[in-house]
Amino acid sequence: MSLASIGIPGLILILVIALIIFGPSKLPELGRAFGRTLSEFKNSTRELVSNDEKDEDKLLAEKKS
């Protein structure tokens, strides 16, 4: 079962459980921290992919010469 198959009811249940555990005052802070973490992860992934592409381009250029 993948994360994409959770659906709306599952997300609502997760939100309600998080609200009960952390309380309404901590949820915005946790959301911001999660957003920053996700953004950092995406940027790192993009950087790794672009570095791999640059390395691959260098190898192809060396093989042509």
PDB file of N, CA, C and O in Angstrom, residues 5-54:
ATOM      1  N   SER A   5      -2.254   6.170  -1.827  1.00  0.00           N
ATOM      2  CA  SER A   5      -3.574   5.560  -1.720  1.00  0.00           C
ATOM      3  C   SER A   5      -4.246   5.801  -0.366  1.00  0.00           C
ATOM      4  O   SER A   5      -5.224   5.150  -0.054  1.00  0.00           O
ATOM      5  N   ILE A   6      -3.739   6.745   0.401  1.00  0.00           N
ATOM      6  CA  ILE A   6      -4.346   7.046   1.701  1.00  0.00           C
ATOM      7  C   ILE A   6      -5.729   7.652   1.513  1.00  0.00           C
ATOM      8  O   ILE A   6      -6.681   7.250   2.144  1.00  0.00           O
ATOM      9  N   GLY A   7      -5.855   8.637   0.657  1.00  0.00           N
ATOM     10  CA  GLY A   7      -7.137   9.270   0.396  1.00  0.00           C
ATOM     11  C   GLY A   7      -7.475  10.350   1.408  1.00  0.00           C
ATOM     12  O   GLY A   7      -6.779  10.564   2.407  1.00  0.00           O
ATOM     13  N   ILE A   8      -8.558  11.041   1.153  1.00  0.00           N
ATOM     14  CA  ILE A   8      -9.006  12.154   1.997  1.00  0.00           C
ATOM     15  C   ILE A   8      -9.384  11.694   3.407  1.00  0.00           C
ATOM     16  O   ILE A   8      -8.952  12.303   4.387  1.00  0.00           O
ATOM     17  N   PRO A   9     -10.159  10.622   3.574  1.00  0.00           N
ATOM     18  CA  PRO A   9     -10.510  10.207   4.942  1.00  0.00           C
ATOM     19  C   PRO A   9      -9.279   9.853   5.790  1.00  0.00           C
ATOM     20  O   PRO A   9      -9.225  10.184   6.976  1.00  0.00           O
ATOM     21  N   GLY A  10      -8.292   9.223   5.171  1.00  0.00           N
ATOM     22  CA  GLY A  10      -7.070   8.885   5.892  1.00  0.00           C
ATOM     23  C   GLY A  10      -6.296  10.120   6.314  1.00  0.00           C
ATOM     24  O   GLY A  10      -5.775  10.190   7.428  1.00  0.00           O
ATOM     25  N   LEU A  11      -6.231  11.113   5.429  1.00  0.00           N
ATOM     26  CA  LEU A  11      -5.536  12.360   5.767  1.00  0.00           C
ATOM     27  C   LEU A  11      -6.252  13.103   6.893  1.00  0.00           C
ATOM     28  O   LEU A  11      -5.611  13.666   7.786  1.00  0.00           O
ATOM     29  N   ILE A  12      -7.569  13.098   6.857  1.00  0.00           N
ATOM     30  CA  ILE A  12      -8.333  13.748   7.925  1.00  0.00           C
ATOM     31  C   ILE A  12      -8.079  13.042   9.255  1.00  0.00           C
ATOM     32  O   ILE A  12      -7.891  13.697  10.283  1.00  0.00           O
ATOM     33  N   LEU A  13      -8.063  11.719   9.229  1.00  0.00           N
ATOM     34  CA  LEU A  13      -7.788  10.950  10.447  1.00  0.00           C
ATOM     35  C   LEU A  13      -6.400  11.270  10.995  1.00  0.00           C
ATOM     36  O   LEU A  13      -6.233  11.486  12.206  1.00  0.00           O
ATOM     37  N   ILE A  14      -5.404  11.344  10.121  1.00  0.00           N
ATOM     38  CA  ILE A  14      -4.044  11.683  10.551  1.00  0.00           C
ATOM     39  C   ILE A  14      -4.014  13.078  11.155  1.00  0.00           C
ATOM     40  O   ILE A  14      -3.373  13.304  12.192  1.00  0.00           O
ATOM     41  N   LEU A  15      -4.697  14.031  10.538  1.00  0.00           N
ATOM     42  CA  LEU A  15      -4.742  15.404  11.057  1.00  0.00           C
ATOM     43  C   LEU A  15      -5.407  15.451  12.427  1.00  0.00           C
ATOM     44  O   LEU A  15      -4.929  16.141  13.334  1.00  0.00           O
ATOM     45  N   VAL A  16      -6.504  14.729  12.614  1.00  0.00           N
ATOM     46  CA  VAL A  16      -7.202  14.702  13.902  1.00  0.00           C
ATOM     47  C   VAL A  16      -6.294  14.090  14.977  1.00  0.00           C
ATOM     48  O   VAL A  16      -6.201  14.614  16.095  1.00  0.00           O
ATOM     49  N   ILE A  17      -5.607  13.004  14.649  1.00  0.00           N
ATOM     50  CA  ILE A  17      -4.701  12.379  15.623  1.00  0.00           C
ATOM     51  C   ILE A  17      -3.567  13.328  15.979  1.00  0.00           C
ATOM     52  O   ILE A  17      -3.209  13.468  17.159  1.00  0.00           O
ATOM     53  N   ALA A  18      -3.010  14.012  14.975  1.00  0.00           N
ATOM     54  CA  ALA A  18      -1.943  14.983  15.245  1.00  0.00           C
ATOM     55  C   ALA A  18      -2.461  16.119  16.118  1.00  0.00           C
ATOM     56  O   ALA A  18      -1.762  16.585  17.026  1.00  0.00           O
ATOM     57  N   LEU A  19      -3.676  16.556  15.866  1.00  0.00           N
ATOM     58  CA  LEU A  19      -4.281  17.619  16.676  1.00  0.00           C
ATOM     59  C   LEU A  19      -4.441  17.175  18.121  1.00  0.00           C
ATOM     60  O   LEU A  19      -4.168  17.942  19.054  1.00  0.00           O
ATOM     61  N   ILE A  20      -4.848  15.941  18.331  1.00  0.00           N
ATOM     62  CA  ILE A  20      -5.011  15.419  19.695  1.00  0.00           C
ATOM     63  C   ILE A  20      -3.664  15.293  20.390  1.00  0.00           C
ATOM     64  O   ILE A  20      -3.512  15.670  21.563  1.00  0.00           O
ATOM     65  N   ILE A  21      -2.659  14.788  19.676  1.00  0.00           N
ATOM     66  CA  ILE A  21      -1.349  14.544  20.294  1.00  0.00           C
ATOM     67  C   ILE A  21      -0.604  15.850  20.579  1.00  0.00           C
ATOM     68  O   ILE A  21      -0.088  16.058  21.675  1.00  0.00           O
ATOM     69  N   PHE A  22      -0.533  16.743  19.581  1.00  0.00           N
ATOM     70  CA  PHE A  22       0.305  17.937  19.713  1.00  0.00           C
ATOM     71  C   PHE A  22      -0.448  19.176  20.154  1.00  0.00           C
ATOM     72  O   PHE A  22       0.161  20.129  20.630  1.00  0.00           O
ATOM     73  N   GLY A  23      -1.736  19.211  19.975  1.00  0.00           N
ATOM     74  CA  GLY A  23      -2.513  20.386  20.361  1.00  0.00           C
ATOM     75  C   GLY A  23      -2.516  21.426  19.258  1.00  0.00           C
ATOM     76  O   GLY A  23      -1.643  21.448  18.392  1.00  0.00           O
ATOM     77  N   PRO A  24      -3.496  22.315  19.298  1.00  0.00           N
ATOM     78  CA  PRO A  24      -3.647  23.295  18.217  1.00  0.00           C
ATOM     79  C   PRO A  24      -2.533  24.343  18.164  1.00  0.00           C
ATOM     80  O   PRO A  24      -2.258  24.903  17.110  1.00  0.00           O
ATOM     81  N   SER A  25      -1.858  24.595  19.263  1.00  0.00           N
ATOM     82  CA  SER A  25      -0.822  25.624  19.252  1.00  0.00           C
ATOM     83  C   SER A  25       0.469  25.146  18.594  1.00  0.00           C
ATOM     84  O   SER A  25       1.225  25.946  18.042  1.00  0.00           O
ATOM     85  N   LYS A  26       0.739  23.845  18.618  1.00  0.00           N
ATOM     86  CA  LYS A  26       1.973  23.310  18.053  1.00  0.00           C
ATOM     87  C   LYS A  26       1.844  22.919  16.580  1.00  0.00           C
ATOM     88  O   LYS A  26       2.850  22.798  15.893  1.00  0.00           O
ATOM     89  N   LEU A  27       0.634  22.702  16.085  1.00  0.00           N
ATOM     90  CA  LEU A  27       0.462  22.234  14.705  1.00  0.00           C
ATOM     91  C   LEU A  27       1.042  23.182  13.653  1.00  0.00           C
ATOM     92  O   LEU A  27       1.715  22.726  12.734  1.00  0.00           O
ATOM     93  N   PRO A  28       0.825  24.505  13.732  1.00  0.00           N
ATOM     94  CA  PRO A  28       1.427  25.382  12.719  1.00  0.00           C
ATOM     95  C   PRO A  28       2.958  25.312  12.722  1.00  0.00           C
ATOM     96  O   PRO A  28       3.587  25.294  11.667  1.00  0.00           O
ATOM     97  N   GLU A  29       3.536  25.234  13.902  1.00  0.00           N
ATOM     98  CA  GLU A  29       4.995  25.129  14.014  1.00  0.00           C
ATOM     99  C   GLU A  29       5.495  23.825  13.392  1.00  0.00           C
ATOM    100  O   GLU A  29       6.485  23.816  12.663  1.00  0.00           O
ATOM    101  N   LEU A  30       4.802  22.743  13.666  1.00  0.00           N
ATOM    102  CA  LEU A  30       5.175  21.448  13.086  1.00  0.00           C
ATOM    103  C   LEU A  30       4.998  21.460  11.571  1.00  0.00           C
ATOM    104  O   LEU A  30       5.824  20.895  10.844  1.00  0.00           O
ATOM    105  N   GLY A  31       3.954  22.096  11.091  1.00  0.00           N
ATOM    106  CA  GLY A  31       3.730  22.197   9.646  1.00  0.00           C
ATOM    107  C   GLY A  31       4.835  22.975   8.952  1.00  0.00           C
ATOM    108  O   GLY A  31       5.309  22.579   7.886  1.00  0.00           O
ATOM    109  N   ARG A  32       5.248  24.084   9.559  1.00  0.00           N
ATOM    110  CA  ARG A  32       6.343  24.874   8.988  1.00  0.00           C
ATOM    111  C   ARG A  32       7.639  24.071   8.968  1.00  0.00           C
ATOM    112  O   ARG A  32       8.372  24.084   7.975  1.00  0.00           O
ATOM    113  N   ALA A  33       7.926  23.380  10.057  1.00  0.00           N
ATOM    114  CA  ALA A  33       9.148  22.571  10.120  1.00  0.00           C
ATOM    115  C   ALA A  33       9.109  21.461   9.067  1.00  0.00           C
ATOM    116  O   ALA A  33      10.111  21.195   8.387  1.00  0.00           O
ATOM    117  N   PHE A  34       7.962  20.821   8.907  1.00  0.00           N
ATOM    118  CA  PHE A  34       7.819  19.774   7.904  1.00  0.00           C
ATOM    119  C   PHE A  34       7.990  20.350   6.497  1.00  0.00           C
ATOM    120  O   PHE A  34       8.656  19.759   5.641  1.00  0.00           O
ATOM    121  N   GLY A  35       7.413  21.519   6.254  1.00  0.00           N
ATOM    122  CA  GLY A  35       7.542  22.177   4.952  1.00  0.00           C
ATOM    123  C   GLY A  35       8.977  22.532   4.627  1.00  0.00           C
ATOM    124  O   GLY A  35       9.443  22.335   3.503  1.00  0.00           O
ATOM    125  N   ARG A  36       9.697  23.061   5.613  1.00  0.00           N
ATOM    126  CA  ARG A  36      11.114  23.397   5.407  1.00  0.00           C
ATOM    127  C   ARG A  36      11.928  22.144   5.114  1.00  0.00           C
ATOM    128  O   ARG A  36      12.793  22.140   4.237  1.00  0.00           O
ATOM    129  N   THR A  37      11.651  21.090   5.857  1.00  0.00           N
ATOM    130  CA  THR A  37      12.373  19.833   5.659  1.00  0.00           C
ATOM    131  C   THR A  37      12.104  19.278   4.270  1.00  0.00           C
ATOM    132  O   THR A  37      13.028  18.852   3.570  1.00  0.00           O
ATOM    133  N   LEU A  38      10.855  19.288   3.847  1.00  0.00           N
ATOM    134  CA  LEU A  38      10.504  18.794   2.529  1.00  0.00           C
ATOM    135  C   LEU A  38      11.150  19.636   1.434  1.00  0.00           C
ATOM    136  O   LEU A  38      11.666  19.104   0.446  1.00  0.00           O
ATOM    137  N   SER A  39      11.159  20.946   1.611  1.00  0.00           N
ATOM    138  CA  SER A  39      11.774  21.845   0.641  1.00  0.00           C
ATOM    139  C   SER A  39      13.276  21.585   0.541  1.00  0.00           C
ATOM    140  O   SER A  39      13.844  21.541  -0.563  1.00  0.00           O
ATOM    141  N   GLU A  40      13.938  21.418   1.681  1.00  0.00           N
ATOM    142  CA  GLU A  40      15.368  21.120   1.698  1.00  0.00           C
ATOM    143  C   GLU A  40      15.662  19.801   0.991  1.00  0.00           C
ATOM    144  O   GLU A  40      16.627  19.685   0.233  1.00  0.00           O
ATOM    145  N   PHE A  41      14.825  18.805   1.236  1.00  0.00           N
ATOM    146  CA  PHE A  41      14.988  17.507   0.597  1.00  0.00           C
ATOM    147  C   PHE A  41      14.854  17.620  -0.916  1.00  0.00           C
ATOM    148  O   PHE A  41      15.651  17.054  -1.670  1.00  0.00           O
ATOM    149  N   LYS A  42      13.850  18.365  -1.377  1.00  0.00           N
ATOM    150  CA  LYS A  42      13.657  18.545  -2.816  1.00  0.00           C
ATOM    151  C   LYS A  42      14.846  19.260  -3.447  1.00  0.00           C
ATOM    152  O   LYS A  42      15.309  18.878  -4.524  1.00  0.00           O
ATOM    153  N   ASN A  43      15.339  20.309  -2.789  1.00  0.00           N
ATOM    154  CA  ASN A  43      16.490  21.040  -3.325  1.00  0.00           C
ATOM    155  C   ASN A  43      17.721  20.147  -3.391  1.00  0.00           C
ATOM    156  O   ASN A  43      18.465  20.182  -4.370  1.00  0.00           O
ATOM    157  N   SER A  44      17.952  19.353  -2.384  1.00  0.00           N
ATOM    158  CA  SER A  44      19.095  18.448  -2.378  1.00  0.00           C
ATOM    159  C   SER A  44      18.972  17.406  -3.481  1.00  0.00           C
ATOM    160  O   SER A  44      19.949  17.080  -4.152  1.00  0.00           O
ATOM    161  N   THR A  45      17.766  16.900  -3.664  1.00  0.00           N
ATOM    162  CA  THR A  45      17.543  15.911  -4.714  1.00  0.00           C
ATOM    163  C   THR A  45      17.795  16.521  -6.082  1.00  0.00           C
ATOM    164  O   THR A  45      18.458  15.908  -6.931  1.00  0.00           O
ATOM    165  N   ARG A  46      17.293  17.724  -6.309  1.00  0.00           N
ATOM    166  CA  ARG A  46      17.524  18.403  -7.596  1.00  0.00           C
ATOM    167  C   ARG A  46      19.020  18.621  -7.821  1.00  0.00           C
ATOM    168  O   ARG A  46      19.517  18.444  -8.928  1.00  0.00           O
ATOM    169  N   GLU A  47      19.720  19.022  -6.774  1.00  0.00           N
ATOM    170  CA  GLU A  47      21.155  19.267  -6.882  1.00  0.00           C
ATOM    171  C   GLU A  47      21.901  17.980  -7.235  1.00  0.00           C
ATOM    172  O   GLU A  47      22.779  17.983  -8.092  1.00  0.00           O
ATOM    173  N   LEU A  48      21.550  16.889  -6.595  1.00  0.00           N
ATOM    174  CA  LEU A  48      22.194  15.607  -6.893  1.00  0.00           C
ATOM    175  C   LEU A  48      21.925  15.180  -8.333  1.00  0.00           C
ATOM    176  O   LEU A  48      22.830  14.711  -9.030  1.00  0.00           O
ATOM    177  N   VAL A  49      20.699  15.346  -8.791  1.00  0.00           N
ATOM    178  CA  VAL A  49      20.351  14.959 -10.161  1.00  0.00           C
ATOM    179  C   VAL A  49      21.112  15.825 -11.160  1.00  0.00           C
ATOM    180  O   VAL A  49      21.652  15.318 -12.143  1.00  0.00           O
ATOM    181  N   SER A  50      21.180  17.123 -10.913  1.00  0.00           N
ATOM    182  CA  SER A  50      21.883  18.008 -11.853  1.00  0.00           C
ATOM    183  C   SER A  50      23.379  17.710 -11.850  1.00  0.00           C
ATOM    184  O   SER A  50      24.027  17.760 -12.897  1.00  0.00           O
ATOM    185  N   ASN A  51      23.953  17.375 -10.687  1.00  0.00           N
ATOM    186  CA  ASN A  51      25.371  17.010 -10.639  1.00  0.00           C
ATOM    187  C   ASN A  51      25.618  15.729 -11.424  1.00  0.00           C
ATOM    188  O   ASN A  51      26.626  15.606 -12.126  1.00  0.00           O
ATOM    189  N   ASP A  52      24.714  14.762 -11.312  1.00  0.00           N
ATOM    190  CA  ASP A  52      24.850  13.517 -12.063  1.00  0.00           C
ATOM    191  C   ASP A  52      24.779  13.786 -13.562  1.00  0.00           C
ATOM    192  O   ASP A  52      25.535  13.205 -14.342  1.00  0.00           O
ATOM    193  N   GLU A  53      23.879  14.668 -13.974  1.00  0.00           N
ATOM    194  CA  GLU A  53      23.756  14.997 -15.392  1.00  0.00           C
ATOM    195  C   GLU A  53      25.010  15.690 -15.900  1.00  0.00           C
ATOM    196  O   GLU A  53      25.473  15.418 -17.004  1.00  0.00           O
ATOM    197  N   LYS A  54      25.588  16.585 -15.095  1.00  0.00           N
ATOM    198  CA  LYS A  54      26.819  17.272 -15.494  1.00  0.00           C
ATOM    199  C   LYS A  54      27.960  16.276 -15.634  1.00  0.00           C
ATOM    200  O   LYS A  54      28.736  16.333 -16.589  1.00  0.00           O
TER     201      LYS A  54
END
